[in-house]
Amino acid sequence: MERPRPSAVLFACSLNAVRSPMAEAIAKHLFNRRIYFQSAGVRQGELDPFAVKVLDEIGIDISRHKPKTFDDLEDSNFDLVITLAPEAHHKALDMTRTMAMDVEYWPTADPQLASGSREQILDAYRAVRDGLTKRIKERLGWNPKAHD
């Protein structure tokens, strides 16, 4: 059974520094304002330069992203919260006590834990970028013909 497409989606992770801002930017790029997207972290981190670099490789600029927490969100009326880290999932489930929203957990590796050469580390970030792109397209029903 196909789920209805949400009109407002929040991507959430631990620090809003890598995974959730990448997901937000990819989704905005794909859906071009057809859906409202936002991202937040349980705690506020610092934007990761490797996240900026791997999105820049596909023509998406997140260099001006300012990491924020759930408490910093101006709007909390989301149909769907997609959590990318266990800590964010627990926080989102707490939100469902007082707000009507669906919560989905997409376990996503933290590329900040990658080690090795610069290229190996970048490959870990690219894997997260590409995995998020695929899941976003599948979950939200992306149709390239409708987005030209």
PDB file of C-alpha atoms in Angstrom:
ATOM      1  CA  MET A   1       0.000   0.000   0.000  1.00  0.00           C
ATOM      2  CA  GLU A   2       1.401   3.371  -0.990  1.00  0.00           C
ATOM      3  CA  ARG A   3       1.547   6.007   1.714  1.00  0.00           C
ATOM      4  CA  PRO A   4       0.371   9.536   0.943  1.00  0.00           C
ATOM      5  CA  ARG A   5       3.150  11.999   0.259  1.00  0.00           C
ATOM      6  CA  PRO A   6       3.726  14.244   3.279  1.00  0.00           C
ATOM      7  CA  SER A   7       3.573  18.017   2.891  1.00  0.00           C
ATOM      8  CA  ALA A   8       6.148  18.787   5.619  1.00  0.00           C
ATOM      9  CA  VAL A   9       9.142  16.615   6.510  1.00  0.00           C
ATOM     10  CA  LEU A  10      11.745  16.975   9.252  1.00  0.00           C
ATOM     11  CA  PHE A  11      15.057  15.124   8.962  1.00  0.00           C
ATOM     12  CA  ALA A  12      16.708  14.622  12.337  1.00  0.00           C
ATOM     13  CA  CYS A  13      20.071  13.336  13.560  1.00  0.00           C
ATOM     14  CA  SER A  14      22.389  13.903  16.505  1.00  0.00           C
ATOM     15  CA  LEU A  15      24.069  17.250  15.723  1.00  0.00           C
ATOM     16  CA  ASN A  16      22.432  18.599  12.521  1.00  0.00           C
ATOM     17  CA  ALA A  17      25.963  18.774  11.106  1.00  0.00           C
ATOM     18  CA  VAL A  18      26.141  15.968   8.504  1.00  0.00           C
ATOM     19  CA  ARG A  19      23.280  13.526   7.927  1.00  0.00           C
ATOM     20  CA  SER A  20      20.152  15.616   8.476  1.00  0.00           C
ATOM     21  CA  PRO A  21      21.383  18.745   6.630  1.00  0.00           C
ATOM     22  CA  MET A  22      22.491  16.510   3.739  1.00  0.00           C
ATOM     23  CA  ALA A  23      19.031  14.898   3.638  1.00  0.00           C
ATOM     24  CA  GLU A  24      17.272  18.275   3.852  1.00  0.00           C
ATOM     25  CA  ALA A  25      19.348  19.754   1.016  1.00  0.00           C
ATOM     26  CA  ILE A  26      18.965  16.694  -1.223  1.00  0.00           C
ATOM     27  CA  ALA A  27      15.200  16.626  -0.667  1.00  0.00           C
ATOM     28  CA  LYS A  28      14.836  20.355  -1.361  1.00  0.00           C
ATOM     29  CA  HIS A  29      16.908  19.935  -4.520  1.00  0.00           C
ATOM     30  CA  LEU A  30      14.784  17.018  -5.741  1.00  0.00           C
ATOM     31  CA  PHE A  31      11.353  18.375  -4.832  1.00  0.00           C
ATOM     32  CA  ASN A  32      11.926  22.100  -5.464  1.00  0.00           C
ATOM     33  CA  ARG A  33       9.450  23.501  -2.891  1.00  0.00           C
ATOM     34  CA  ARG A  34       6.713  20.918  -3.568  1.00  0.00           C
ATOM     35  CA  ILE A  35       7.228  19.687   0.005  1.00  0.00           C
ATOM     36  CA  TYR A  36       8.421  21.701   3.028  1.00  0.00           C
ATOM     37  CA  PHE A  37      11.691  20.295   4.403  1.00  0.00           C
ATOM     38  CA  GLN A  38      13.647  21.140   7.529  1.00  0.00           C
ATOM     39  CA  SER A  39      16.363  19.483   9.601  1.00  0.00           C
ATOM     40  CA  ALA A  40      17.421  19.481  13.235  1.00  0.00           C
ATOM     41  CA  GLY A  41      19.650  17.717  15.709  1.00  0.00           C
ATOM     42  CA  VAL A  42      19.236  16.630  19.277  1.00  0.00           C
ATOM     43  CA  ARG A  43      22.219  18.856  20.081  1.00  0.00           C
ATOM     44  CA  GLN A  44      23.744  21.642  17.984  1.00  0.00           C
ATOM     45  CA  GLY A  45      26.941  20.765  16.176  1.00  0.00           C
ATOM     46  CA  GLU A  46      29.195  22.486  13.658  1.00  0.00           C
ATOM     47  CA  LEU A  47      28.591  22.077   9.928  1.00  0.00           C
ATOM     48  CA  ASP A  48      30.987  19.442   8.629  1.00  0.00           C
ATOM     49  CA  PRO A  49      33.209  20.541   5.697  1.00  0.00           C
ATOM     50  CA  PHE A  50      33.188  17.028   4.194  1.00  0.00           C
ATOM     51  CA  ALA A  51      29.361  17.160   4.033  1.00  0.00           C
ATOM     52  CA  VAL A  52      29.641  20.496   2.215  1.00  0.00           C
ATOM     53  CA  LYS A  53      32.186  19.015  -0.215  1.00  0.00           C
ATOM     54  CA  VAL A  54      30.277  15.850  -1.186  1.00  0.00           C
ATOM     55  CA  LEU A  55      27.064  17.786  -1.788  1.00  0.00           C
ATOM     56  CA  ASP A  56      28.977  20.360  -3.808  1.00  0.00           C
ATOM     57  CA  GLU A  57      30.097  17.462  -6.037  1.00  0.00           C
ATOM     58  CA  ILE A  58      26.449  16.995  -7.090  1.00  0.00           C
ATOM     59  CA  GLY A  59      25.668  20.711  -7.406  1.00  0.00           C
ATOM     60  CA  ILE A  60      24.072  21.339  -3.996  1.00  0.00           C
ATOM     61  CA  ASP A  61      25.411  24.126  -1.767  1.00  0.00           C
ATOM     62  CA  ILE A  62      24.949  23.733   1.999  1.00  0.00           C
ATOM     63  CA  SER A  63      27.802  26.035   2.986  1.00  0.00           C
ATOM     64  CA  ARG A  64      25.371  28.498   4.617  1.00  0.00           C
ATOM     65  CA  HIS A  65      23.572  25.844   6.702  1.00  0.00           C
ATOM     66  CA  LYS A  66      23.412  26.745  10.387  1.00  0.00           C
ATOM     67  CA  PRO A  67      23.003  23.643  12.581  1.00  0.00           C
ATOM     68  CA  LYS A  68      19.979  23.809  14.856  1.00  0.00           C
ATOM     69  CA  THR A  69      18.259  21.716  17.495  1.00  0.00           C
ATOM     70  CA  PHE A  70      14.650  20.572  17.810  1.00  0.00           C
ATOM     71  CA  ASP A  71      14.137  23.495  20.208  1.00  0.00           C
ATOM     72  CA  ASP A  72      15.319  25.958  17.532  1.00  0.00           C
ATOM     73  CA  LEU A  73      12.634  24.955  15.030  1.00  0.00           C
ATOM     74  CA  GLU A  74      10.207  27.777  14.296  1.00  0.00           C
ATOM     75  CA  ASP A  75       7.603  25.354  12.949  1.00  0.00           C
ATOM     76  CA  SER A  76       6.935  21.923  14.397  1.00  0.00           C
ATOM     77  CA  ASN A  77       3.930  20.978  12.270  1.00  0.00           C
ATOM     78  CA  PHE A  78       5.494  18.091  10.383  1.00  0.00           C
ATOM     79  CA  ASP A  79       3.574  15.210   8.841  1.00  0.00           C
ATOM     80  CA  LEU A  80       6.679  13.067   8.899  1.00  0.00           C
ATOM     81  CA  VAL A  81       9.875  13.022  10.928  1.00  0.00           C
ATOM     82  CA  ILE A  82      12.646  10.905   9.421  1.00  0.00           C
ATOM     83  CA  THR A  83      15.274  10.113  12.006  1.00  0.00           C
ATOM     84  CA  LEU A  84      18.791   9.127  10.987  1.00  0.00           C
ATOM     85  CA  ALA A  85      20.301   8.381  14.405  1.00  0.00           C
ATOM     86  CA  PRO A  86      18.961   6.482  17.458  1.00  0.00           C
ATOM     87  CA  GLU A  87      19.171   9.544  19.703  1.00  0.00           C
ATOM     88  CA  ALA A  88      17.071  11.597  17.259  1.00  0.00           C
ATOM     89  CA  HIS A  89      14.559   8.760  16.955  1.00  0.00           C
ATOM     90  CA  HIS A  90      13.937   8.795  20.708  1.00  0.00           C
ATOM     91  CA  LYS A  91      13.494  12.574  20.637  1.00  0.00           C
ATOM     92  CA  ALA A  92      11.025  12.358  17.727  1.00  0.00           C
ATOM     93  CA  LEU A  93       9.013   9.637  19.458  1.00  0.00           C
ATOM     94  CA  ASP A  94       8.734  11.938  22.493  1.00  0.00           C
ATOM     95  CA  MET A  95       7.281  14.612  20.200  1.00  0.00           C
ATOM     96  CA  THR A  96       4.478  12.251  19.131  1.00  0.00           C
ATOM     97  CA  ARG A  97       3.051  12.413  22.653  1.00  0.00           C
ATOM     98  CA  THR A  98       1.834  15.949  22.005  1.00  0.00           C
ATOM     99  CA  MET A  99       1.824  16.203  18.189  1.00  0.00           C
ATOM    100  CA  ALA A 100       0.274  14.094  15.449  1.00  0.00           C
ATOM    101  CA  MET A 101       3.077  13.017  13.130  1.00  0.00           C
ATOM    102  CA  ASP A 102       4.564   9.891  11.655  1.00  0.00           C
ATOM    103  CA  VAL A 103       8.110   8.944  12.614  1.00  0.00           C
ATOM    104  CA  GLU A 104      10.349   6.712  10.514  1.00  0.00           C
ATOM    105  CA  TYR A 105      13.814   5.536  11.491  1.00  0.00           C
ATOM    106  CA  TRP A 106      16.355   5.259   8.686  1.00  0.00           C
ATOM    107  CA  PRO A 107      19.525   3.911  10.332  1.00  0.00           C
ATOM    108  CA  THR A 108      22.313   5.922   8.710  1.00  0.00           C
ATOM    109  CA  ALA A 109      25.999   5.486   9.455  1.00  0.00           C
ATOM    110  CA  ASP A 110      27.801   8.518  10.837  1.00  0.00           C
ATOM    111  CA  PRO A 111      30.546   9.270   8.283  1.00  0.00           C
ATOM    112  CA  GLN A 112      32.372  11.355  10.900  1.00  0.00           C
ATOM    113  CA  LEU A 113      33.463   8.018  12.384  1.00  0.00           C
ATOM    114  CA  ALA A 114      35.250   7.039   9.142  1.00  0.00           C
ATOM    115  CA  SER A 115      39.026   6.788   9.173  1.00  0.00           C
ATOM    116  CA  GLY A 116      41.772   6.376   6.615  1.00  0.00           C
ATOM    117  CA  SER A 117      42.921   8.653   3.850  1.00  0.00           C
ATOM    118  CA  ARG A 118      41.061  11.822   2.898  1.00  0.00           C
ATOM    119  CA  GLU A 119      39.629   9.975  -0.097  1.00  0.00           C
ATOM    120  CA  GLN A 120      38.460   7.044   2.063  1.00  0.00           C
ATOM    121  CA  ILE A 121      36.761   9.463   4.431  1.00  0.00           C
ATOM    122  CA  LEU A 122      35.118  11.297   1.524  1.00  0.00           C
ATOM    123  CA  ASP A 123      33.904   7.947   0.194  1.00  0.00           C
ATOM    124  CA  ALA A 124      32.111   7.347   3.511  1.00  0.00           C
ATOM    125  CA  TYR A 125      30.356  10.719   3.132  1.00  0.00           C
ATOM    126  CA  ARG A 126      29.495   9.949  -0.503  1.00  0.00           C
ATOM    127  CA  ALA A 127      27.977   6.633   0.573  1.00  0.00           C
ATOM    128  CA  VAL A 128      25.729   8.465   3.047  1.00  0.00           C
ATOM    129  CA  ARG A 129      24.822  11.079   0.410  1.00  0.00           C
ATOM    130  CA  ASP A 130      23.953   8.449  -2.185  1.00  0.00           C
ATOM    131  CA  GLY A 131      22.056   6.287   0.295  1.00  0.00           C
ATOM    132  CA  LEU A 132      19.978   9.238   1.474  1.00  0.00           C
ATOM    133  CA  THR A 133      19.251  10.279  -2.106  1.00  0.00           C
ATOM    134  CA  LYS A 134      17.981   6.792  -2.953  1.00  0.00           C
ATOM    135  CA  ARG A 135      15.788   6.529   0.175  1.00  0.00           C
ATOM    136  CA  ILE A 136      14.337  10.026  -0.270  1.00  0.00           C
ATOM    137  CA  LYS A 137      13.407   9.294  -3.889  1.00  0.00           C
ATOM    138  CA  GLU A 138      11.812   5.968  -2.938  1.00  0.00           C
ATOM    139  CA  ARG A 139       9.920   7.195   0.136  1.00  0.00           C
ATOM    140  CA  LEU A 140       8.629  10.440  -1.318  1.00  0.00           C
ATOM    141  CA  GLY A 141       7.852   9.141  -4.809  1.00  0.00           C
ATOM    142  CA  TRP A 142      10.271  11.193  -6.825  1.00  0.00           C
ATOM    143  CA  ASN A 143       9.419  11.299 -10.524  1.00  0.00           C
ATOM    144  CA  PRO A 144      12.134  12.938 -12.689  1.00  0.00           C
ATOM    145  CA  LYS A 145       9.606  13.822 -15.415  1.00  0.00           C
ATOM    146  CA  ALA A 146       7.552  15.836 -12.933  1.00  0.00           C
ATOM    147  CA  HIS A 147      10.603  17.794 -11.731  1.00  0.00           C
ATOM    148  CA  ASP A 148      12.112  19.161 -14.931  1.00  0.00           C
TER     149      ASP A 148
END
